[in-house]
Coordinates of C-alpha atoms and ligand atoms in Angstrom, one line a residue:
M204 CA 33.0 8.5 -36.9
I205 CA 36.4 9.4 -35.1
Q206 CA 37.3 6.0 -32.6
C207 CA 39.6 5.4 -30.4
P208 CA 43.2 4.5 -31.8
R209 CA 43.5 0.5 -32.4
G210 CA 44.8 -1.2 -29.3
T211 CA 43.1 1.1 -27.1
R212 CA 40.0 1.7 -25.1
D213 CA 37.6 4.1 -23.8
F214 CA 36.1 2.4 -19.6
L215 CA 32.8 3.5 -19.6
P216 CA 31.5 4.4 -16.3
D217 CA 30.4 0.9 -15.5
E218 CA 33.9 -0.8 -16.1
M219 CA 35.2 2.4 -14.5
E220 CA 33.4 1.5 -11.3
R221 CA 35.4 -2.4 -11.4
R222 CA 38.5 -1.3 -12.4
R223 CA 38.8 1.6 -9.6
F224 CA 37.7 -1.0 -6.8
Y225 CA 40.3 -3.7 -7.7
E226 CA 42.7 -1.1 -8.3
S227 CA 41.9 -0.6 -4.5
V228 CA 42.3 -3.9 -3.7
L229 CA 45.9 -4.3 -4.8
R230 CA 46.9 -1.0 -3.5
D231 CA 45.2 -2.1 0.1
T232 CA 47.5 -5.3 -0.2
A233 CA 50.6 -3.5 -1.6
R234 CA 50.6 -1.2 1.6
T235 CA 49.8 -4.4 3.8
F236 CA 53.3 -5.4 2.2
G237 CA 54.9 -2.6 3.3
F238 CA 55.1 -0.8 -0.5
R239 CA 54.6 2.9 -1.1
E240 CA 52.7 4.5 -3.8
T241 CA 55.0 5.9 -6.5
E242 CA 54.7 7.5 -9.8
T243 CA 56.7 8.9 -12.8
P244 CA 55.7 10.5 -15.9
I245 CA 53.9 8.6 -19.1
F246 CA 56.9 9.5 -21.6
E247 CA 61.0 9.1 -20.9
E248 CA 63.8 10.2 -22.7
A249 CA 63.7 7.0 -25.3
E250 CA 67.3 6.2 -24.0
L251 CA 65.8 4.8 -20.5
F252 CA 63.9 1.8 -22.8
I253 CA 66.6 1.3 -25.4
L254 CA 69.9 0.9 -22.9
R255 CA 68.4 -2.4 -21.6
S256 CA 65.0 -3.7 -22.5
G257 CA 66.0 -6.0 -25.2
P258 CA 64.3 -6.6 -29.2
N259 CA 61.1 -7.4 -28.0
I260 CA 60.4 -4.2 -26.1
L261 CA 62.6 -1.9 -29.0
N262 CA 60.6 -3.3 -31.9
E263 CA 57.1 -1.8 -30.0
L264 CA 58.6 1.4 -28.5
Y265 CA 56.2 4.6 -29.3
A266 CA 59.3 7.0 -29.8
F267 CA 58.8 10.5 -31.1
R268 CA 60.7 13.6 -31.3
D269 CA 59.1 16.7 -29.2
K270 CA 59.2 19.7 -30.5
G271 CA 63.0 20.3 -28.9
D272 CA 64.3 17.5 -30.6
R273 CA 64.3 15.3 -27.6
E274 CA 63.9 11.5 -28.2
L275 CA 61.2 10.7 -26.1
A276 CA 59.1 7.5 -25.6
L277 CA 55.7 6.0 -24.3
R278 CA 56.8 4.1 -21.1
P279 CA 56.2 0.4 -22.2
E280 CA 56.7 -0.3 -18.6
M281 CA 57.7 1.1 -15.5
T282 CA 60.4 -0.6 -14.1
A283 CA 63.2 1.2 -16.0
P284 CA 61.6 4.8 -14.8
A285 CA 61.2 3.9 -11.0
V286 CA 64.9 2.9 -11.1
R287 CA 65.7 6.2 -12.6
M288 CA 63.3 7.8 -10.3
F289 CA 65.4 5.6 -7.3
V290 CA 69.1 7.1 -9.0
N291 CA 67.4 10.9 -9.4
G292 CA 66.1 11.1 -6.2
M293 CA 66.0 8.3 -3.5
S294 CA 69.3 7.2 -3.5
N295 CA 69.9 8.1 -0.1
D296 CA 67.0 6.7 1.7
P297 CA 67.6 3.7 4.3
K298 CA 67.3 0.4 2.1
P299 CA 65.7 -1.8 1.4
I300 CA 62.8 0.8 -0.7
K301 CA 59.9 -0.8 -1.2
I302 CA 57.6 1.0 -4.2
F303 CA 54.6 0.8 -6.2
Y304 CA 53.2 2.2 -9.2
F305 CA 49.9 1.6 -11.4
G306 CA 49.3 3.3 -15.0
Q307 CA 49.1 3.1 -18.1
C308 CA 52.4 1.7 -20.7
F309 CA 52.4 2.0 -24.8
R310 CA 53.6 -1.1 -26.7
Y311 CA 53.0 -1.2 -31.2
E312 CA 51.8 -5.0 -30.6
R313 CA 49.3 -6.6 -32.7
P314 CA 45.9 -6.2 -30.8
Q315 CA 43.8 -8.9 -29.7
S316 CA 41.9 -10.2 -26.4
G317 CA 44.2 -9.5 -23.8
R318 CA 46.7 -7.5 -25.5
Y319 CA 46.6 -4.5 -25.8
R320 CA 48.6 -1.1 -27.0
E321 CA 47.8 1.0 -24.2
F322 CA 47.4 -1.5 -21.0
F323 CA 47.8 -1.1 -17.2
Q324 CA 50.2 -2.4 -15.0
F325 CA 50.5 -2.9 -11.2
G326 CA 53.6 -3.1 -10.1
A327 CA 56.3 -3.0 -7.5
E328 CA 59.9 -3.1 -6.5
I329 CA 62.1 -3.8 -3.3
I330 CA 65.4 -1.8 -4.5
G331 CA 68.6 -1.8 -2.6
S332 CA 68.8 -5.7 -1.6
A333 CA 70.1 -8.9 -3.1
A334 CA 68.7 -11.7 -1.4
P335 CA 66.3 -14.9 -0.9
E336 CA 64.6 -13.1 1.1
T337 CA 63.7 -10.0 -1.2
D338 CA 62.6 -12.3 -4.0
A339 CA 60.5 -14.0 -1.7
E340 CA 59.0 -11.2 -0.3
V341 CA 58.2 -9.8 -4.2
I342 CA 56.9 -13.3 -5.1
A343 CA 54.3 -13.4 -1.7
T344 CA 53.3 -10.0 -2.8
A345 CA 52.1 -11.1 -6.2
A346 CA 50.8 -14.1 -5.2
A347 CA 48.3 -12.2 -2.0
M348 CA 47.3 -9.5 -4.6
I349 CA 46.1 -12.7 -7.6
K350 CA 44.4 -13.9 -4.4
A351 CA 42.9 -10.7 -2.8
L352 CA 41.2 -10.5 -6.8
G353 CA 39.7 -13.5 -6.2
L354 CA 40.7 -15.1 -8.9
K355 CA 40.8 -18.9 -9.0
E356 CA 42.7 -21.0 -11.5
Y357 CA 46.1 -19.8 -12.0
K358 CA 49.8 -20.9 -11.9
L359 CA 53.0 -19.4 -10.2
R360 CA 56.5 -20.6 -12.4
I361 CA 59.5 -19.3 -10.8
G362 CA 63.4 -20.0 -12.1
H363 CA 66.1 -18.6 -12.3
I364 CA 67.9 -16.5 -15.4
G365 CA 71.2 -17.1 -14.2
V366 CA 71.1 -20.9 -15.4
L367 CA 70.6 -20.3 -19.2
R368 CA 73.3 -16.8 -18.9
Q369 CA 75.6 -19.1 -17.9
K370 CA 74.8 -22.0 -20.0
L371 CA 75.0 -19.5 -22.8
S372 CA 78.2 -17.8 -21.9
D373 CA 79.8 -21.3 -21.2
A374 CA 79.0 -22.3 -24.7
K375 CA 81.0 -19.4 -26.1
V376 CA 77.8 -17.4 -27.6
P377 CA 79.0 -13.7 -27.8
A378 CA 77.5 -11.8 -25.2
E379 CA 76.0 -9.0 -27.5
R380 CA 74.0 -12.4 -29.3
F381 CA 72.1 -13.6 -25.5
A382 CA 68.8 -10.9 -26.1
E383 CA 68.8 -12.6 -29.0
V384 CA 68.7 -15.7 -28.3
L385 CA 66.5 -15.5 -24.9
Q386 CA 64.2 -13.6 -26.4
K387 CA 63.2 -16.7 -28.9
L388 CA 63.3 -19.1 -25.7
D389 CA 61.1 -16.6 -24.5
K390 CA 58.7 -17.4 -26.9
K391 CA 59.6 -20.7 -27.4
L392 CA 60.7 -20.6 -30.7
Y393 CA 63.2 -23.2 -30.6
D394 CA 64.3 -23.7 -34.3
E395 CA 64.8 -19.6 -34.5
A396 CA 67.2 -20.1 -31.2
R397 CA 68.9 -22.9 -32.6
S398 CA 69.3 -21.5 -36.0
I399 CA 71.0 -18.5 -34.1
L400 CA 73.0 -20.4 -31.6
A401 CA 74.4 -22.4 -35.1
S402 CA 75.6 -19.6 -36.5
V403 CA 77.4 -18.3 -34.0
G404 CA 79.2 -21.4 -33.9
V405 CA 77.7 -23.4 -30.7
E406 CA 77.8 -27.4 -31.4
D407 CA 74.6 -29.5 -31.8
A408 CA 75.2 -30.7 -28.0
D409 CA 75.6 -27.9 -26.5
I410 CA 72.7 -26.2 -28.4
G411 CA 70.4 -29.1 -26.9
S412 CA 71.6 -28.9 -23.3
I413 CA 70.7 -25.2 -24.0
I414 CA 67.1 -26.0 -24.8
D415 CA 67.2 -28.6 -22.5
I416 CA 67.7 -26.1 -19.3
T417 CA 64.1 -24.6 -20.5
E418 CA 62.4 -27.9 -20.1
T419 CA 63.0 -28.2 -16.3
V420 CA 59.9 -28.0 -15.0
G421 CA 58.8 -29.5 -11.8
G422 CA 58.1 -29.2 -8.1
P423 CA 61.1 -28.7 -5.5
E424 CA 62.4 -32.4 -6.3
V425 CA 63.9 -30.7 -10.0
L426 CA 66.0 -28.3 -8.0
S427 CA 68.9 -30.4 -7.5
K428 CA 68.6 -31.4 -11.2
I429 CA 70.2 -27.5 -11.9
E430 CA 73.9 -26.7 -12.1
G431 CA 75.6 -23.9 -10.2
D432 CA 74.1 -22.2 -6.8
A433 CA 70.4 -21.2 -8.7
G434 CA 68.8 -24.8 -7.3
A435 CA 70.1 -24.1 -3.3
Y436 CA 69.3 -20.2 -4.3
L437 CA 65.7 -21.0 -5.3
K438 CA 65.5 -23.2 -2.7
E439 CA 65.8 -21.0 0.0
V440 CA 63.3 -18.6 -1.9
L441 CA 61.1 -21.5 -1.8
D442 CA 61.5 -22.4 1.9
I443 CA 61.0 -18.7 2.7
L444 CA 57.7 -18.7 0.8
T445 CA 56.3 -21.9 2.7
A446 CA 56.9 -20.0 5.6
M447 CA 54.9 -17.1 5.0
G448 CA 52.5 -19.6 4.0
V449 CA 52.6 -19.3 -0.1
E450 CA 52.1 -22.4 -1.2
G451 CA 52.1 -24.1 -4.6
I452 CA 54.7 -23.0 -6.8
E453 CA 56.6 -24.8 -9.5
I454 CA 59.6 -24.9 -10.7
D455 CA 60.3 -24.0 -14.6
L456 CA 63.5 -22.7 -15.7
G457 CA 62.0 -22.2 -19.3
V458 CA 60.7 -18.9 -17.6
V459 CA 62.9 -16.8 -19.7
R460 CA 60.8 -13.3 -19.6
G461 CA 60.6 -11.3 -22.5
L462 CA 62.7 -7.8 -21.1
D463 CA 66.6 -8.2 -21.3
Y464 CA 67.7 -6.6 -17.9
Y465 CA 67.1 -10.1 -15.4
T466 CA 69.9 -11.7 -14.1
G467 CA 68.6 -13.9 -11.4
M468 CA 65.3 -15.4 -10.1
V469 CA 62.3 -14.8 -12.3
F470 CA 58.8 -15.8 -12.2
E471 CA 55.4 -15.7 -13.8
A472 CA 51.8 -16.0 -13.2
E473 CA 49.1 -17.3 -15.9
A474 CA 45.5 -18.0 -16.1
P475 CA 44.9 -20.6 -18.0
V476 CA 41.2 -19.3 -18.6
L477 CA 42.5 -16.8 -21.0
G478 CA 44.2 -19.0 -23.7
A479 CA 47.2 -17.3 -25.9
E480 CA 47.7 -14.1 -23.9
K481 CA 47.5 -16.1 -20.0
Q482 CA 50.4 -14.6 -18.7
I483 CA 49.1 -12.0 -16.0
C484 CA 52.2 -11.2 -14.2
G485 CA 56.1 -11.3 -14.4
G486 CA 58.7 -10.3 -12.4
G487 CA 62.5 -11.1 -11.0
S488 CA 65.4 -9.5 -9.9
Y489 CA 67.9 -7.3 -12.2
T490 CA 70.6 -4.1 -11.6
L491 CA 69.9 -1.3 -14.0
S492 CA 70.8 2.0 -11.6
E493 CA 74.3 1.6 -12.9
L494 CA 73.0 1.9 -16.5
F495 CA 71.3 5.2 -15.6
G496 CA 74.3 6.7 -13.5
G497 CA 73.5 5.5 -10.5
E498 CA 75.3 2.7 -8.2
K499 CA 75.1 -0.8 -9.1
V500 CA 71.6 -2.0 -6.6
F501 CA 69.6 -5.1 -6.8
T502 CA 66.3 -4.9 -7.4
T503 CA 63.6 -7.7 -7.7
G504 CA 60.5 -6.1 -8.9
F505 CA 57.1 -7.8 -11.2
A506 CA 54.0 -6.5 -12.7
I507 CA 50.6 -8.0 -12.9
G508 CA 49.1 -7.0 -16.5
F509 CA 45.9 -5.2 -14.7
D510 CA 43.7 -5.8 -17.5
R511 CA 44.8 -9.6 -18.4
I512 CA 43.8 -10.2 -14.5
L513 CA 39.8 -8.3 -15.0
L514 CA 39.6 -10.1 -18.2
A515 CA 40.4 -13.6 -16.5
M516 CA 38.2 -12.6 -13.5
E517 CA 35.4 -12.1 -16.1
R518 CA 36.1 -15.4 -18.0
E519 CA 35.8 -17.3 -14.6
G520 CA 32.3 -15.6 -13.7
I521 CA 33.3 -13.7 -11.0
P522 CA 30.5 -11.1 -10.1
F523 CA 31.1 -7.8 -9.8
V524 CA 28.1 -5.3 -7.7
H525 CA 27.6 -2.1 -8.9
D526 CA 27.5 0.8 -5.9
G527 CA 24.7 3.1 -7.3
I528 CA 24.2 6.0 -5.2
D529 CA 22.0 6.5 -1.8
A530 CA 18.8 8.6 -3.3
Y531 CA 17.7 10.4 -6.0
V532 CA 15.3 13.5 -5.0
L533 CA 12.5 14.8 -7.2
Y534 CA 9.8 17.3 -7.3
V535 CA 6.3 16.7 -8.4
S536 CA 5.3 20.5 -8.7
E537 CA 7.0 23.7 -9.1
E538 CA 6.2 24.9 -5.8
A539 CA 9.0 22.1 -4.5
R540 CA 11.7 22.5 -7.1
M541 CA 13.8 24.5 -5.0
K542 CA 13.3 22.5 -1.9
A543 CA 14.6 19.8 -4.0
F544 CA 17.5 21.3 -4.4
E545 CA 17.9 22.5 -0.7
I546 CA 17.4 18.5 0.1
V547 CA 19.9 17.5 -2.2
G548 CA 22.3 20.3 -0.9
D549 CA 21.7 19.2 2.5
L550 CA 22.1 15.2 2.0
R551 CA 25.2 15.3 0.1
S552 CA 26.9 17.7 3.0
K553 CA 25.8 14.8 5.6
N554 CA 27.5 12.3 3.2
V555 CA 24.9 10.8 1.3
S556 CA 25.7 10.1 -2.2
A557 CA 22.4 11.9 -4.0
D558 CA 21.6 12.9 -7.4
V559 CA 18.6 15.1 -8.8
D560 CA 16.6 15.6 -11.2
I561 CA 17.7 18.6 -13.5
M562 CA 15.5 17.7 -16.5
G563 CA 12.4 18.9 -14.4
R564 CA 10.9 15.1 -15.5
K565 CA 7.6 13.7 -14.7
M566 CA 7.3 11.3 -12.1
A567 CA 7.3 7.8 -14.0
K568 CA 10.5 9.3 -16.1
A569 CA 12.6 10.3 -12.9
L570 CA 11.6 7.1 -11.0
K571 CA 13.0 4.8 -14.2
Y572 CA 16.3 7.3 -14.4
A573 CA 16.9 6.7 -10.7
A574 CA 16.1 3.3 -11.1
S575 CA 19.0 3.0 -14.0
A576 CA 21.4 5.4 -12.1
R577 CA 21.1 2.4 -9.4
A578 CA 19.6 4.5 -6.1
R579 CA 18.5 2.7 -3.6
Y580 CA 15.7 5.4 -2.5
A581 CA 14.1 8.0 -4.4
V582 CA 13.0 10.9 -2.2
I583 CA 9.4 12.3 -3.8
I584 CA 9.2 16.1 -2.6
G585 CA 5.2 17.0 -3.0
P586 CA 3.8 20.3 -2.2
K587 CA 1.4 18.9 0.8
E588 CA 4.1 17.1 1.9
L589 CA 5.9 19.5 2.4
E590 CA 3.9 21.9 4.2
E591 CA 4.0 19.4 7.1
G592 CA 7.6 19.6 6.8
S593 CA 7.9 15.7 5.1
V594 CA 9.2 14.0 2.2
T595 CA 8.2 10.6 0.4
L596 CA 11.3 8.2 1.0
R597 CA 10.4 5.1 -1.8
N598 CA 12.8 2.0 -1.3
M599 CA 14.1 1.4 -4.7
S600 CA 13.9 -2.7 -4.8
T601 CA 10.3 -3.3 -2.7
G602 CA 8.6 -0.2 -3.9
E603 CA 7.2 0.1 -0.5
Q604 CA 6.9 4.0 0.2
S605 CA 6.8 6.2 3.5
L606 CA 6.7 9.5 4.9
V607 CA 10.0 11.0 6.4
R608 CA 10.5 14.1 8.2
I609 CA 13.1 15.9 6.3
C610 CA 15.3 16.7 9.7
D611 CA 15.2 12.7 9.9
L612 CA 15.7 12.1 6.0
A613 CA 20.0 11.5 6.4
S614 CA 19.8 9.3 9.0
A615 CA 16.5 7.4 7.2
I616 CA 18.2 6.9 3.9
K617 CA 21.8 5.9 5.7
G618 CA 20.1 3.5 8.3
Ligands
HAM966 P1 56.2 -7.9 -18.6 O1 56.0 -9.1 -18.2 O2 56.8 -7.3 -19.7 O3 57.1 -7.0 -17.4 O4 54.7 -7.2 -18.4 C1 54.2 -7.2 -17.1 C2 52.7 -7.9 -17.3 O5 51.9 -6.8 -18.3 C3 52.5 -8.9 -18.1 O6 52.8 -10.4 -17.8 C4 51.1 -9.2 -18.7 O7 50.3 -9.2 -18.3 C5 51.2 -7.4 -19.0 N1 51.1 -6.9 -20.4 C6 52.7 -7.3 -21.4 N2 51.9 -6.5 -22.1 C7 50.9 -6.3 -22.6 C8 49.9 -6.0 -23.5 N3 49.9 -5.8 -24.5 N4 48.6 -5.6 -23.2 C9 47.8 -6.7 -22.1 N5 48.7 -6.5 -21.3 C10 50.1 -6.9 -21.3 C11 57.2 -5.8 -17.1 O8 56.7 -5.2 -18.1 C12 58.5 -6.0 -16.2 N6 58.3 -4.4 -16.3 C13 57.9 -6.2 -15.0 C14 58.9 -6.3 -13.6 C15 58.7 -5.6 -12.6 N7 60.1 -7.0 -13.3 C16 60.9 -6.3 -12.9 N8 60.0 -5.5 -12.2

């Protein structure tokens, strides 16, 4: 039997219904915050991702040559495509530009619970503004999305990658080795980070203070310990968030992020219920447009791992009630057959979601099918009732039946 490829999944109707519902919660929240939806291709020129995503993403890239010998790649994330789209067609739009997107991404990772090779991100970007207000607005949007989905237990941590970058630069780490060191720090592989730093001549004391930075964690009181302007900057971000009613955010300079393009504020959200793959959202501020042929434009954004957050909600036992259809129409004799199709056509035209027996089943089996389709009502069409212009309406949850005139059927079902 042919299965779907490793690390990918099929979504059956029940799961798809749940996913579509929560997608719409996220879309509504994004719109409430003034973002507008965009869509970019699933594959791009590979260079778009090679230029600046960093070693993590490069090792996991699904890259290939097409028949025209172009180097292409399935998108591993949607920030670089969003900025390319901005440079290509939106650079003259009034700033700030607030966009959001939803779609699948591909990374050649080792699949496990919450980690897939094809997964979905819901992300947003504010393009054209570098200010604490922008960063706060982005974090507030992410926080509102997580809240709107109903996840109970999660932590939001914010940091500033500029502090580590400055420290690496002060310690004379060559710029081309930054990504490698940051990648190890992101994965908390301190020994490996130490040996890279030692190999480029950084002294033990400096290595210690670089690693110490990643352990600067706590409430607003730790902001005063942060060297340079980053502490004051993050305080402003937090103050704006407090004014917007977003509380409970932790400071954590250990938020390093797995992607290489961030330059300033960075943040992550995690759901402890997920165990190892607990990061449900990540983002921060960066500039990429100048790499793609545009002017340098400051941008801040984030992406929620849609599959992961749904998994966390499931683990927390958040119930989801499936919709079903309003009515299932069945007929009990050959004379009533055409009438069944006429009635279902009429119900659908009146916006009643209705299905009809297309397999000519006996009543008991047809009713069983109606229950599995989660129909609220069964409409039973028999020859005797038809003579009087009526049908039997059966409430599928109580089993109660009543005679209803065909002209009143749609309103009886809607009512
Ligand atoms: P990222 O942290 O690489 O950031 O991915 C965002 C989220 O996608 C993660 O927090 C995680 O929940 C989810 N995710 C990542 N890899 C997988 C996987 N293999 N399976 C399931 N879920 C996964 C970005 O991609 C940035 N583009 C975010 C951003 C937008 N930064 C600025 N703007």
